[in-house]
XYZ file of C-alpha atoms in Angstrom:
222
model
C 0.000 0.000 0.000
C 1.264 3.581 -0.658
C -0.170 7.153 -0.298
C -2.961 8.011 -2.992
C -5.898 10.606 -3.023
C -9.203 9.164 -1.749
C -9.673 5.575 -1.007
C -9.065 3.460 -3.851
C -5.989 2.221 -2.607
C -6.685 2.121 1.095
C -9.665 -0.203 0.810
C -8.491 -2.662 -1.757
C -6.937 -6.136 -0.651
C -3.422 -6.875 -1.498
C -2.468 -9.650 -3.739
C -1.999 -13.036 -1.833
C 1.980 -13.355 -1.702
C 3.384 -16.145 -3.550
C 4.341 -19.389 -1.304
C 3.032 -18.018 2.031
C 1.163 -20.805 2.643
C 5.001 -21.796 3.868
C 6.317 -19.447 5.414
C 6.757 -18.660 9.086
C 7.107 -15.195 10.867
C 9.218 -14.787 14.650
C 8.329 -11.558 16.093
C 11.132 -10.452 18.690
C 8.444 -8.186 21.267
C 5.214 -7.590 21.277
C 4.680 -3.940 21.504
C 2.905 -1.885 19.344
C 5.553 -2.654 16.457
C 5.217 -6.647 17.362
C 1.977 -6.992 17.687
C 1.050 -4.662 14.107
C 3.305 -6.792 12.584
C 1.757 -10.101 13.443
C -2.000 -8.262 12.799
C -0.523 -6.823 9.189
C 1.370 -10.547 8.738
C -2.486 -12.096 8.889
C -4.352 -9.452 7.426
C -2.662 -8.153 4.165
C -0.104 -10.718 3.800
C -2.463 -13.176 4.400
C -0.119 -15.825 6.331
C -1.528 -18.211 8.935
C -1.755 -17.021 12.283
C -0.634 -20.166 13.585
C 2.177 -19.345 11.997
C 3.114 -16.486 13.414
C 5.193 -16.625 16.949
C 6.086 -13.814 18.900
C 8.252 -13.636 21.560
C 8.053 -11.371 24.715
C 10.549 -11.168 27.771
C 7.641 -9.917 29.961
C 5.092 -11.510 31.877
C 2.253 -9.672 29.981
C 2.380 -8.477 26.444
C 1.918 -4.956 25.104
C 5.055 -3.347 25.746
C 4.250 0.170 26.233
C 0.587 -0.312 25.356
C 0.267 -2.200 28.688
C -1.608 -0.979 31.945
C -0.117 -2.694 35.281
C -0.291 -2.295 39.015
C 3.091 -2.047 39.597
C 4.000 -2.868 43.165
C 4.816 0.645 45.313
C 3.884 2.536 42.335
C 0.573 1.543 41.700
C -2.013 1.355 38.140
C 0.401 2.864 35.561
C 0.026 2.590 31.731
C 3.703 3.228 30.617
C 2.736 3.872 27.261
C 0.308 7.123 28.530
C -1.139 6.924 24.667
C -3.830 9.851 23.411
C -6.257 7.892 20.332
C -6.134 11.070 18.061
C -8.500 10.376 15.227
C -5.563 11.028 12.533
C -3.486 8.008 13.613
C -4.707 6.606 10.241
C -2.213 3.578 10.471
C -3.903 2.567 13.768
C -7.599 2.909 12.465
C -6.847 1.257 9.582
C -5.860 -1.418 11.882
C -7.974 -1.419 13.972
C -10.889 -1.337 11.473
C -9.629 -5.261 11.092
C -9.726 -6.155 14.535
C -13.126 -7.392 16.678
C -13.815 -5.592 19.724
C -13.919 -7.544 23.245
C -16.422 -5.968 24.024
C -18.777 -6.456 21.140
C -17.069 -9.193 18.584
C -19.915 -7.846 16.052
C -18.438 -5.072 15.868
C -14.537 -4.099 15.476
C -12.518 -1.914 17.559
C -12.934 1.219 15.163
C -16.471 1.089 15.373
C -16.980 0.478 19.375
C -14.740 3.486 19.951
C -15.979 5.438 17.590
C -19.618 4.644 18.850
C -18.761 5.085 22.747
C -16.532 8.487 22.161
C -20.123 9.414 20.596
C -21.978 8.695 23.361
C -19.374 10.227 25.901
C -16.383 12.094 24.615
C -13.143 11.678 26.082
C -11.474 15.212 25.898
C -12.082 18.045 26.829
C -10.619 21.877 25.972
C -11.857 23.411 29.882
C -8.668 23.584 31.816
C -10.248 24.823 34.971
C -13.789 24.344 36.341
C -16.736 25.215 38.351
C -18.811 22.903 40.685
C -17.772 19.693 39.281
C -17.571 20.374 35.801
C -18.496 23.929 34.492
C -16.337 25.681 32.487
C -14.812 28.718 35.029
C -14.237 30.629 31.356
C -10.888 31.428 31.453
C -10.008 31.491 28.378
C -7.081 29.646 28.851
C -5.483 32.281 29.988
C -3.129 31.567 32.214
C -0.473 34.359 31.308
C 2.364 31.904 32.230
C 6.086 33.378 31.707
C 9.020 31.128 29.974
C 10.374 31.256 33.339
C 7.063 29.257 35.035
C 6.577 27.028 32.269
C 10.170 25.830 32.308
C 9.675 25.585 36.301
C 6.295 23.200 35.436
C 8.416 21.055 32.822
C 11.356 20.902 35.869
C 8.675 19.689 38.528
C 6.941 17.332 36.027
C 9.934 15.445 35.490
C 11.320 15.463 38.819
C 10.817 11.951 40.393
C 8.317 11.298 42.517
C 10.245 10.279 45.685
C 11.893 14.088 45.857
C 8.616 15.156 46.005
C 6.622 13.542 48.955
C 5.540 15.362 51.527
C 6.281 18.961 49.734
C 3.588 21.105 49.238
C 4.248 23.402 45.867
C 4.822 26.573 48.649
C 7.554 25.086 50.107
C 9.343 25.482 46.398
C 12.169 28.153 47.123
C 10.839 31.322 45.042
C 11.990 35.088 45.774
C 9.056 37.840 46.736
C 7.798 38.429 43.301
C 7.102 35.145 42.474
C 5.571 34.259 45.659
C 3.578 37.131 44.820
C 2.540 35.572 41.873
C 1.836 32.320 43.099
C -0.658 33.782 45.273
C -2.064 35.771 42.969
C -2.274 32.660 40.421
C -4.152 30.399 43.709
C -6.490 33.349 44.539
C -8.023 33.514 41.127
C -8.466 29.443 40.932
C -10.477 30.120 44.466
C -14.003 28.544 44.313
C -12.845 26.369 41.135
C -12.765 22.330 41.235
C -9.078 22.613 40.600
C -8.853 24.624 43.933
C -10.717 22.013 45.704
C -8.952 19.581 44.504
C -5.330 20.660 45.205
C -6.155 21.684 48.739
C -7.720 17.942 49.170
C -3.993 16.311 47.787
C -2.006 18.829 50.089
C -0.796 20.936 46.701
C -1.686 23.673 48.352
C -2.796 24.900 51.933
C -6.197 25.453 52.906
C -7.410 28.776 53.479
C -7.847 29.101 56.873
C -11.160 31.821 56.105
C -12.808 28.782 53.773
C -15.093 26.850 55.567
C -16.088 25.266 52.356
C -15.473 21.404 53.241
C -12.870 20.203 50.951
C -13.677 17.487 48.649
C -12.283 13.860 49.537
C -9.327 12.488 48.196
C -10.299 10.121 44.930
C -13.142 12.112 43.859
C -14.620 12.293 40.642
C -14.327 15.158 38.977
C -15.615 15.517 35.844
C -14.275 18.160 33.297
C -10.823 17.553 34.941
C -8.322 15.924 32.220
């Protein structure tokens, strides 16, 4: 298969290879490369599936597609994948595929069908009462400086970072300043409530608003 306009080459079958009724395939892995291999291997080149072996050093297969509740860590999908719908080589794919959820239907259709029914994104980056949008426009007038600090704590491990509220980062006047500036105007939003219930931040000892408990839902919050 290779790029054309419209669909007249992404919907017809390739040719049957010559003498695959005798060949074999050994997949080293099976990640996302491994395993769209050994789908492609059955689908297009039309091979026997019992014929195809793949190999994997792991327990569970996946690779980075996996979801696993790592000991100490917890539920963690290392892959951390978004299903934009311009992957084209992955709906194509999965166009092929049955869903386990519904066999009569593959897993193009069954995501397609639920995303319908309830969307999984969002553009609200703050809200309101557990799910309305608190309008700000995303605008967050963040400098180079604060964004680069973000990017620093997001990929500092967590075990430096137990126990450390984000005011107990060393700043100097004006950006402590702005940091309280920045948690006054999220006051009365979901975010708000929701960092004061993880310890982000402190409560405000003027709030009497209870806090909301730890492992809430909050819908509107990606």
């Amino acid at each position: 298969m290779y790029y054309s306009s419209g669909n007249y080459e992404a919907f017809a079958h390739p040719a049957k290879p010559e003498g695959i009724e005798n060949k074999s395939a050994y997949l080293i892995g099976t990640g996302l490369a491994g395993l769209s291999a050994a789908c492609y291997l059955v689908r297009d080149a039309q091979m026997d599936g019992s014929r195809v072996h793949l190999f994997e050093r792991d327990a569970e297969p996946g690779g980075a597609c996996d979801g696993w509740d790592y000991p100490q860590i917890g539920f963690t999908m290392r892959g951390g994948r978004e299903m934009d719908n311009h992957f084209e080589v992955m709906w194509d794919l999965f166009r092929s595929i049955p869903s386990i959820e519904d066999e009569s239907m593959s897993v193009l259709d069954y995501y397609y069908q639920l995303n319908k029914r309830d969307p999984n994104y969002s553009l609200c980056r703050a809200t309101l009462n557990q799910g309305e949008d608190a309008n700000l426009e995303n605008k967050f007038n963040l400098s180079d400086k604060a964004c680069l600090e973000i990017m620093t704590l997001f990929f500092t491990p967590e075990s430096q970072l137990d126990d450390k509220p984000i005011t107990a980062m060393e700043m100097n006047p004006l950006e402590k300043l702005a940091l309280h500036k920045g948690i006054e105007k999220l006051k009365g939003t979901d975010l708000h409530g929701l960092l004061t219930a993880f310890g982000v931040i402190p409560p405000d000892p003027a709030d009497d608003t209870p806090a909301p408990a730890t492992g809430a839902v909050y819908p509107g919050i990606h």
